[in-house]
Coordinates of C-alpha atoms in Angstrom, one line a residue:
X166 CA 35.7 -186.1 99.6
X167 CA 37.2 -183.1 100.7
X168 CA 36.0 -180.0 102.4
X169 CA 33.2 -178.3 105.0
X170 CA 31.5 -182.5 104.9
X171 CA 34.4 -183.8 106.1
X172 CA 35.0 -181.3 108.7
X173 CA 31.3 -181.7 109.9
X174 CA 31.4 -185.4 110.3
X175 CA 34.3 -185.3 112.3
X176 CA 33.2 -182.3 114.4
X177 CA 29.8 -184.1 115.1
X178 CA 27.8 -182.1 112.7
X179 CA 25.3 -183.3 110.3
X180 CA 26.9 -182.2 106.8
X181 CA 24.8 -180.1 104.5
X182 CA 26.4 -181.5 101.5
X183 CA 29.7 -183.3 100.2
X184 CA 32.6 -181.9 97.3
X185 CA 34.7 -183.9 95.5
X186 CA 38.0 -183.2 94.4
X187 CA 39.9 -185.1 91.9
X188 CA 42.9 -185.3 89.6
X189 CA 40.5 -185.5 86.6
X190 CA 40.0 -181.7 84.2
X191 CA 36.5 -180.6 84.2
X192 CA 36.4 -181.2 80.6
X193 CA 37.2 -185.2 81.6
X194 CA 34.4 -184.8 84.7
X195 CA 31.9 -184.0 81.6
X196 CA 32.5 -186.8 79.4
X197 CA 32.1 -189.1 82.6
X198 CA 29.0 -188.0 83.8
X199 CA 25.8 -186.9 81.3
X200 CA 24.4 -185.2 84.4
X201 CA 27.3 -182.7 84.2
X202 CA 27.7 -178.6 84.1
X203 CA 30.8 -176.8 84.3
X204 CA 30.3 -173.1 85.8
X205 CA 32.7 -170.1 87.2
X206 CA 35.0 -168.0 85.1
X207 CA 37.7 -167.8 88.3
X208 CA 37.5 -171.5 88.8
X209 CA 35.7 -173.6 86.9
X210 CA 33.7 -176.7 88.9
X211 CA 31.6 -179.5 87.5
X212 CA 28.4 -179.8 88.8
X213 CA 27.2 -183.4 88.8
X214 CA 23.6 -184.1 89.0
X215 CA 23.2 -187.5 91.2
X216 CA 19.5 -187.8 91.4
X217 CA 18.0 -184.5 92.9
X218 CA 20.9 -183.9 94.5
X219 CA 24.3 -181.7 93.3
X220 CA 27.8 -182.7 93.8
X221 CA 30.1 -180.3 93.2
X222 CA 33.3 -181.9 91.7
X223 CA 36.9 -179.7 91.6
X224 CA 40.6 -180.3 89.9
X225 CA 43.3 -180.0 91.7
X226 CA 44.3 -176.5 91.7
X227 CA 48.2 -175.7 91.7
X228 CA 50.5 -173.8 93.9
X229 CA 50.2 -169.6 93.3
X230 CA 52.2 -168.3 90.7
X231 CA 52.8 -165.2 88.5
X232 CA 50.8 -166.3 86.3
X233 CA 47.6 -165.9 88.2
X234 CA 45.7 -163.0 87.0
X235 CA 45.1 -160.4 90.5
X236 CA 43.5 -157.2 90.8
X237 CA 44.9 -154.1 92.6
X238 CA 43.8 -155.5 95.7
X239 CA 45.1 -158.2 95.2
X240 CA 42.1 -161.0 94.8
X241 CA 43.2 -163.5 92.4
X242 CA 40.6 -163.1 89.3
X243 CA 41.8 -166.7 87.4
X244 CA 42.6 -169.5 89.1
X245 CA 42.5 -172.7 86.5
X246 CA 45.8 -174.1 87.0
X247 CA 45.8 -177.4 88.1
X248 CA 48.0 -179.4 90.8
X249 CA 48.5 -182.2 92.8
X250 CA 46.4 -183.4 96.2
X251 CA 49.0 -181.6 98.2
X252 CA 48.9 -178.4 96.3
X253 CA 45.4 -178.4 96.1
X254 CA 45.2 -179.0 100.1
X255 CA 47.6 -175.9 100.4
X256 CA 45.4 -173.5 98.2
X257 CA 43.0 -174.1 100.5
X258 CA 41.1 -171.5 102.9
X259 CA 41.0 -173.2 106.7
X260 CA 42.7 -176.5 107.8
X261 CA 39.7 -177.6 108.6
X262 CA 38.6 -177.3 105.3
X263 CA 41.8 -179.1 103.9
X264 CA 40.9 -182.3 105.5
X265 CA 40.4 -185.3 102.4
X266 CA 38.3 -188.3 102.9
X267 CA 40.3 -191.1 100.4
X268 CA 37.6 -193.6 99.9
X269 CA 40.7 -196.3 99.2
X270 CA 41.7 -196.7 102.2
X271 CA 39.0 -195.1 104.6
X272 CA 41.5 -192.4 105.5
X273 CA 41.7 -188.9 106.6
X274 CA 44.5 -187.0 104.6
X275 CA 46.2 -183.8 106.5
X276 CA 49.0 -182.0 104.8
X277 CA 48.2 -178.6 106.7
X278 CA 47.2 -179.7 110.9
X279 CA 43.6 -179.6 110.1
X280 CA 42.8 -183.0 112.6
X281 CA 44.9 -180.9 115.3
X282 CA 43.0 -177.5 114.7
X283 CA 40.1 -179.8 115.3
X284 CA 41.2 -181.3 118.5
X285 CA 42.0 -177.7 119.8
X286 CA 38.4 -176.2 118.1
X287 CA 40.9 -173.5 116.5
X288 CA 39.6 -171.9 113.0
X289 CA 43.2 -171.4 111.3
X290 CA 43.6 -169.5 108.1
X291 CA 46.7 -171.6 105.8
X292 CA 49.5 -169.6 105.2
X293 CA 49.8 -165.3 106.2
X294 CA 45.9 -164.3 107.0
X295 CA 46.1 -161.0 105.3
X296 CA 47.0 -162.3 101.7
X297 CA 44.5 -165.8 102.3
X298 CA 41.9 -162.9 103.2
X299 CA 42.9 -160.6 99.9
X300 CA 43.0 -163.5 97.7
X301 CA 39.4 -163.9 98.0
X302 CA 37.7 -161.4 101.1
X303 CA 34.5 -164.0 101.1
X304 CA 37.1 -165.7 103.5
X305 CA 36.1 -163.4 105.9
X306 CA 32.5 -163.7 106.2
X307 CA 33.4 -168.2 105.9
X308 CA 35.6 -167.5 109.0
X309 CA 33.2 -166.4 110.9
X310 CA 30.2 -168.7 110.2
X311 CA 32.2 -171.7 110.1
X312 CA 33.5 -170.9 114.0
X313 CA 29.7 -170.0 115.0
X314 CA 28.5 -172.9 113.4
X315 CA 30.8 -175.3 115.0
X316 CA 31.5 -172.9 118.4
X317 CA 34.8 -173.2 118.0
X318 CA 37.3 -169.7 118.6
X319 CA 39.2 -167.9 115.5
X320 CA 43.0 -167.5 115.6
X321 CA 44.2 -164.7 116.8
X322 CA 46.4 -164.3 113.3
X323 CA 42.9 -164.5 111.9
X324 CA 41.2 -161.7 113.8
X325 CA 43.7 -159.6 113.4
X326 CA 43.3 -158.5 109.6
X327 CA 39.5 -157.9 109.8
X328 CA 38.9 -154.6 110.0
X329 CA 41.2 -153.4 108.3
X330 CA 40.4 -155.5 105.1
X331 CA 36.7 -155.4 105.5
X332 CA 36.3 -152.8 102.7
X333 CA 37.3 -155.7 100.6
X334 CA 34.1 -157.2 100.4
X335 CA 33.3 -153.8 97.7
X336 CA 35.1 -155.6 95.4
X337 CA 33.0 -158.6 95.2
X338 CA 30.0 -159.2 92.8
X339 CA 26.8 -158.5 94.2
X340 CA 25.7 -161.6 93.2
X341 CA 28.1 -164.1 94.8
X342 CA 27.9 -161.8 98.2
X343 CA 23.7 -162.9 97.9
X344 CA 24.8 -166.3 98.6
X345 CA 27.2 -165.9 101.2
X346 CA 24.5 -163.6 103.1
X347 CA 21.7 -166.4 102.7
X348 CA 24.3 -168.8 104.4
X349 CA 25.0 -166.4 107.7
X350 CA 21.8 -165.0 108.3
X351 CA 19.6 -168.0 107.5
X352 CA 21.4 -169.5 110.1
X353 CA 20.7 -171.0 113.6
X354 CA 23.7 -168.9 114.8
X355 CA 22.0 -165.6 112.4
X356 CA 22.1 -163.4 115.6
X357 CA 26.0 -164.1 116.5
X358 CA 27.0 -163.8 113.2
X359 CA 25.3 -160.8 112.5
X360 CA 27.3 -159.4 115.7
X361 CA 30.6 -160.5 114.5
X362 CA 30.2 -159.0 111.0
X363 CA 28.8 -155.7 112.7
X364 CA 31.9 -155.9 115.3
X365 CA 34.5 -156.2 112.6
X366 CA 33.0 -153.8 110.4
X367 CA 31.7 -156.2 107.5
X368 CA 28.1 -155.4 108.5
X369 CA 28.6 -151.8 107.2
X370 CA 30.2 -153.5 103.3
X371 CA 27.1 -155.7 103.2
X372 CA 24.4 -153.4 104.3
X373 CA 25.7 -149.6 104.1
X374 CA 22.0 -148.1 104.8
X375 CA 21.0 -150.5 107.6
X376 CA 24.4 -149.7 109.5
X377 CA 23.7 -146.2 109.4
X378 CA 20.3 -146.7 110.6
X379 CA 22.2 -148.9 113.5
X380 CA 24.6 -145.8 114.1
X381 CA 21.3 -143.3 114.2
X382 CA 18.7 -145.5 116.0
X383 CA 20.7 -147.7 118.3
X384 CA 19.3 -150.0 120.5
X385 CA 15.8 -149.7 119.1
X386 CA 17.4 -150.7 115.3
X387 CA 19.4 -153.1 116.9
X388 CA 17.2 -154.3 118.8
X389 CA 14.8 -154.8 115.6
X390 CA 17.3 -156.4 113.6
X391 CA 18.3 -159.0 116.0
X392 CA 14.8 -159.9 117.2
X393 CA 14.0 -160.8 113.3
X394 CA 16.9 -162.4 113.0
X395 CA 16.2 -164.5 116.7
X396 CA 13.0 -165.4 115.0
X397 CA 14.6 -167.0 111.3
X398 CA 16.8 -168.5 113.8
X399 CA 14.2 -170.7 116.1
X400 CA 12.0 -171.4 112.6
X401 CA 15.1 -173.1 111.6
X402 CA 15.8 -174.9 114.6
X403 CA 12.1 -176.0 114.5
X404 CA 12.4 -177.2 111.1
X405 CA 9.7 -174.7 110.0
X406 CA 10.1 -173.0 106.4
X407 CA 12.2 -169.8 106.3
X408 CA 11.8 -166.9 103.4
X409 CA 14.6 -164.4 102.0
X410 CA 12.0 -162.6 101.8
X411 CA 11.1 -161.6 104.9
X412 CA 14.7 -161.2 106.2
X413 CA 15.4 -158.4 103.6
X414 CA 12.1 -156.9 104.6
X415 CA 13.5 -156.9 108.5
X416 CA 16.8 -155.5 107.4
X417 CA 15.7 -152.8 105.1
X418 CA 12.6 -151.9 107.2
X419 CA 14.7 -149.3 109.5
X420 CA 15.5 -147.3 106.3
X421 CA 11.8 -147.4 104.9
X422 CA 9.8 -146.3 107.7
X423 CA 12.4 -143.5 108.2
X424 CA 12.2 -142.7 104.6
X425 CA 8.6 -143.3 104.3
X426 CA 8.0 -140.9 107.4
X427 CA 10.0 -138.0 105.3
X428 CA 8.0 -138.2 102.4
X429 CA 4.6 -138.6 104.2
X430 CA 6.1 -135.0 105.8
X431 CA 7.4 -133.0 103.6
X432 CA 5.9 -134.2 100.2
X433 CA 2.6 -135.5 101.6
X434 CA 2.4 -138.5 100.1
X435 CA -0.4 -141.2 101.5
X436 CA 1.5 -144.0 103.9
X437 CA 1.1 -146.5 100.9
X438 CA 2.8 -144.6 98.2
X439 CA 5.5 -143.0 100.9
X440 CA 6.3 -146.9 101.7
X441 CA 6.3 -148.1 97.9
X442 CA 8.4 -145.4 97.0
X443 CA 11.2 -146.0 99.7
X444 CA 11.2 -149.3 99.0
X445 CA 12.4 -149.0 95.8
X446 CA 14.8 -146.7 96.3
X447 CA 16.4 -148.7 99.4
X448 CA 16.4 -151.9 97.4
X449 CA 17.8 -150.2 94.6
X450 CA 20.5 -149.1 96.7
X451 CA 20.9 -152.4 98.4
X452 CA 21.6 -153.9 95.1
X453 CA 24.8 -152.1 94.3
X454 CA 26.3 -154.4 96.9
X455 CA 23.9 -157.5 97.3
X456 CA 22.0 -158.4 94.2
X457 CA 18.6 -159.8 95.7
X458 CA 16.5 -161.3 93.2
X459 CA 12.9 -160.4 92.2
X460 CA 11.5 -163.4 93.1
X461 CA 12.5 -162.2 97.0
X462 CA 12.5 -158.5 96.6
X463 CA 9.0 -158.3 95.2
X464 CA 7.5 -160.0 98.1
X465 CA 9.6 -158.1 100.5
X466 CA 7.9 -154.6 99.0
X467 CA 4.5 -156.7 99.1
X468 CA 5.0 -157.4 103.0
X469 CA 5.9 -153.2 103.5
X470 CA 2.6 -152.3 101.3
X471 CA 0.6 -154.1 103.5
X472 CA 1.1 -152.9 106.6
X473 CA -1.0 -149.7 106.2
X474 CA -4.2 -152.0 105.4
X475 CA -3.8 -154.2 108.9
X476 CA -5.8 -150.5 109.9
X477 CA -8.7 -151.5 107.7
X478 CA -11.0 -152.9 110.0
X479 CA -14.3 -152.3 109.5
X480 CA -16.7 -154.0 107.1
X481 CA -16.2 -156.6 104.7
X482 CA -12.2 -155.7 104.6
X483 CA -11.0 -157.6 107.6
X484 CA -12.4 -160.8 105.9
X485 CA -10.8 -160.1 102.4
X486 CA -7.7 -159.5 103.7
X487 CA -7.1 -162.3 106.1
X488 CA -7.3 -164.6 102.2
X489 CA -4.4 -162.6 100.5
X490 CA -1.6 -165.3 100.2
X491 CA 0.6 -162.7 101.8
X492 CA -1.4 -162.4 104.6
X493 CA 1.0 -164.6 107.2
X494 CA 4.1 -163.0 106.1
X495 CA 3.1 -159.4 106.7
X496 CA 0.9 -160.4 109.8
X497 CA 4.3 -162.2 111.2
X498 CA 6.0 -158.5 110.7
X499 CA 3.3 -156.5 111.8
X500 CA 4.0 -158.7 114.8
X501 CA 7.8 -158.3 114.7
X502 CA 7.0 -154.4 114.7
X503 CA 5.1 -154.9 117.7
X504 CA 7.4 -156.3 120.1
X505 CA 10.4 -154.1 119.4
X506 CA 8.5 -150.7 120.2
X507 CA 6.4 -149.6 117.5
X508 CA 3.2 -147.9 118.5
X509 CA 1.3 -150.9 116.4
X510 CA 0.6 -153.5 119.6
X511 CA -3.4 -152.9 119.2
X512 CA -3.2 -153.6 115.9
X513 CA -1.5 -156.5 116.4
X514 CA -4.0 -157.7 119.1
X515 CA -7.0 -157.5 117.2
X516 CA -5.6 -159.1 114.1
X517 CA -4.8 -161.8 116.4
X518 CA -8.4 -162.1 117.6
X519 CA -9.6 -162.0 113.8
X520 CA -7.9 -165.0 113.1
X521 CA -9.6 -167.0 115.5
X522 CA -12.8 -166.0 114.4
X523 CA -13.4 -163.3 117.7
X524 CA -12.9 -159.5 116.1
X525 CA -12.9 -157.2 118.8
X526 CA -14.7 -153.9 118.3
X527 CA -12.8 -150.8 116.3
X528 CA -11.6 -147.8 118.5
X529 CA -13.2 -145.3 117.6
X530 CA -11.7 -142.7 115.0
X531 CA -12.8 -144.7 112.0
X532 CA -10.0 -146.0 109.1
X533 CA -7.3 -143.9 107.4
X534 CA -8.7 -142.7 104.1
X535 CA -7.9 -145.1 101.1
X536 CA -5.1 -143.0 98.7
X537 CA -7.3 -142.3 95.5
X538 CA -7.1 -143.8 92.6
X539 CA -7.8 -143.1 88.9
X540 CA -10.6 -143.7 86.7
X541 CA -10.2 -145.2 84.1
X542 CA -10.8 -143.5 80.6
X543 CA -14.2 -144.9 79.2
X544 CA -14.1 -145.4 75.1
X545 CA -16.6 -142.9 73.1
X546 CA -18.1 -144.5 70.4
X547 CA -18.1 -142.2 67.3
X548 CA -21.7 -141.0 66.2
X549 CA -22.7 -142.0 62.7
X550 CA -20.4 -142.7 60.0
X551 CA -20.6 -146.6 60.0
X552 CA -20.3 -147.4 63.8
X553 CA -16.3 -145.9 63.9
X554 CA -15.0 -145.1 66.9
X555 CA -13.7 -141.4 68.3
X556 CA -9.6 -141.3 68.2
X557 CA -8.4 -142.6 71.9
X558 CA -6.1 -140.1 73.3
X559 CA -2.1 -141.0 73.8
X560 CA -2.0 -140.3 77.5

C-alpha cells in the first residue's frame, strides 16, 4: 500500500481509500483480476473492482529521462516507463505521499524522509519544487489540501514557486481540474483552501469570472462565496449529503445576478429569461477551464430560475411550488442570499413560515408579472376533400 492511506493512518486520519503499487505491468494486473480496467493515456492505472469498492493498482514508474514526452511548459505528457520501488518512491509528489506499507513484513518503507516530515507536520515537495510543480501543476492545488486537511505547514521551498507558476493550471484539461476542485471545495477545510488558492493566485486559473467579481465586489462577494462554502463545510462535518450542484450555483451566482441585472436594464428582458440567459453564458465560460457535467450544471441553472418564483405568493402557487423536487435546494440559496446582504430577507421569512404550515400575509404590491409565453399553434382541419388536413406551417 502506498500513498495519501498510508499517510492518513499514521497522521491519525481516517483514510478515504488505499492505492496499490506493485512490480506487476497493467497488462499482468488484468489477467489477475476479471474485475479489472486500465485508464489514463499519461499513466496508465488498473482499476480493480473489489466488491463496490475501487482499488486503484500502479507499476512502478522509473526515474525521468529523455525519453519522457514534455510540453513547452514543461509537464511531462507520457509517463509509462516502469522502475523499481525506490524509483517509483522518488517520482513521487510529497514524502508523505512516498511512504509504502509492505504487507510482508508489517513495515513502513521510506526512501525520501517522509516518517520525519511527519514527525515535524512539514508538507515537502521531492526533489527542486519548481520542476515537481511543472511536471504536473495539479501538485499545486494537492499541496495545499493535503496541509489543510492534516493542519500541517508547507515548506517554505514549496511556497515559494506558487505564484509565479499558477498560470500553469491553463494547461490542464478541464476535465481532470473538475476532480481536483470537487476534492478542495467539498471539503471540511473548503473555506481555508479556497483562501490559499485565492492567496496564491490559483483561485483566478480555476474560476477567471468569479475572481473578477471578488476584485469588483469585495467583501460582499467574498463574503458570499465563503459563507456557501462554510455551509458545504458543516453539511460535511455533520455527515449530511452535499451537491456539486449547489456549490457551482454559489460560485457562479456573483457573475449571474450582475449579468442578469444588465440585461434586465438595457435589453429588458423579464428576471427569468435575464437569469437563464447568463447562466448559460457563465457556465459556458466556466467550462473552458473546469468541465462541469450536465448532470450538476443543469440543476445549478434550475436553482438560479427559481429564485424569481419564491415572489409568487398568492393563491394556489405557494402550495405547488413547495412540491417541486428542487424546492430545498433553491430555498437553501434563497437563504444563503439572505444572510450575506441581498434585499431578499422577507422573502426568506415567509417561505420559512410556509413550510411549517403558518403563511404569513403578502405585502401589499401584488406578484411580479409572469414573462408571457406562447400559444401554441392549433391544427386546421382542411374542409371537404376526404377529411385532409390544411399544410402546417414550417415555423
Amino acid at each position: 500500500m502506498v500513498g495519501g492511506g498510508v499517510r492518513d493512518l499514521l497522521a491519525g486520519v481516517k483514510p478515504k481509500d488505499f492505492d496499490i503499487a506493485t512490480n506487476a505491468r497493467p497488462e499482468q494486473i488484468r489477467q489477475l483480476f476479471r474485475g479489472c480496467r486500465l485508464v489514463g493515456r499519461r499513466f496508465m492505472i488498473a482499476h480493480v473492482r473489489m466488491g463496490a469498492e475501487i482499488v486503484e493498482v500502479t507499476t512502478f514508474r522509473g526515474p525521468i529521462t529523455d525519453s519522457h514526452e514534455r510540453d513547452d511548459t514543461g509537464r511531462i505528457l507520457s509517463d509509462n516507463i516502469y522502475g523499481t520501488l525506490e524509483d517509483d518512491a522518488l517520482r513521487r509528489d510529497f514524502t508523505l505521499n512516498a511512504l509504502y506499507y509492505d504487507i510482508r513484513d508489517y513495515s513502513i518503507v521510506d526512501f525520501t524522509g517522509g516518517v520525519e516530515d511527519l514527525r515535524s507536520k512539514t508538507i515537502r515537495l521531492i526533489g527542486d519544487p519548481e520542476l515537481r510543480y511543472r511536471e504536473d501543476p495539479v501538485r499545486m492545488l494537492r499541496a495545499i489540501r493535503i496541509g489543510n486537511k492534516l493542519h500541517f505547514r508547507l515548506d517554505p521551498a514549496a511556497v515559494a514557486p506558487l505564484k509565479t507558476l499558477a498560470p500553469l493550471l491553463g494547461e490542464i484539461p478541464p476535465a481532470r481540474l473538475f476532480d481536483e476542485v470537487l476534492k478542495l471545495l467539498l471539503n471540511p477545510e473548503a473555506v481555508e483552501n479556497f483562501r490559499a488558492m485565492y492567496w496564491f493566485n490559483l483561485w483566478r486559473e480555476l474560476f477567471p469570472d468569479n475572481a473578477a467579481a471578488l476584485d469588483a465586489g469585495g467583501d460582499d462577494v467574498r463574503g458570499f462565496i465563503e459563507g456557501a462554502l462554510a455551509n458545504t463545510a458543516e453539511r460535511m462535518r455533520q455527515g449530511q449529503p452535499v451537491s456539486p450542484s449547489f456549490l457551482f450555483a454559489s460560485l457562479l451566482w456573483p457573475c449571474v445576478r450582475e449579468r442578469a441585472a444588465e440585461l434586465k436594464t438595457k435589453q429588458g428582458h423579464p428576471e427569468f429569461i435575464a437569469i437563464t440567459q447568463a447562466g448559460d453564458e457563465f457556465f459556458a465560460r466556466q467550462s473552458q477551464r473546469i468541465a462541469v457535467p450536465k448532470r450538476f450544471s443543469f440543476p445549478a441553472r434550475e436553482i438560479w430560475q427559481l429564485q424569481p418564483r419564491f415572489e409568487r405568493r398568492r393563491g394556489g402557487a405557494p402550495q405547488k411550488f413547495l412540491t417541486h423536487p428542487r424546492f430545498r435546494a433553491a430555498y437553501d440559496f434563497l437563504l444563503l442570499r439572505a444572510a450575506h446582504g441581498e434585499p431578499v430577507q422577507e422573502l426568506a421569512d415567509w417561505w420559512t413560515q410556509a413550510q411549517a404550515g403558518q403563511p404569513p400575509p403578502v405585502p401589499e404590491g401584488g406578484d411580479p408579472p409572469l414573462p408571457a409565453r406562447k400559444r401554441k399553434r392549433r391544427r386546421r382541419r382542411g374542409s371537404g376533400g376526404g377529411g385532409q388536413q390544411a399544410p402546417q406551417s414550417q415555423d
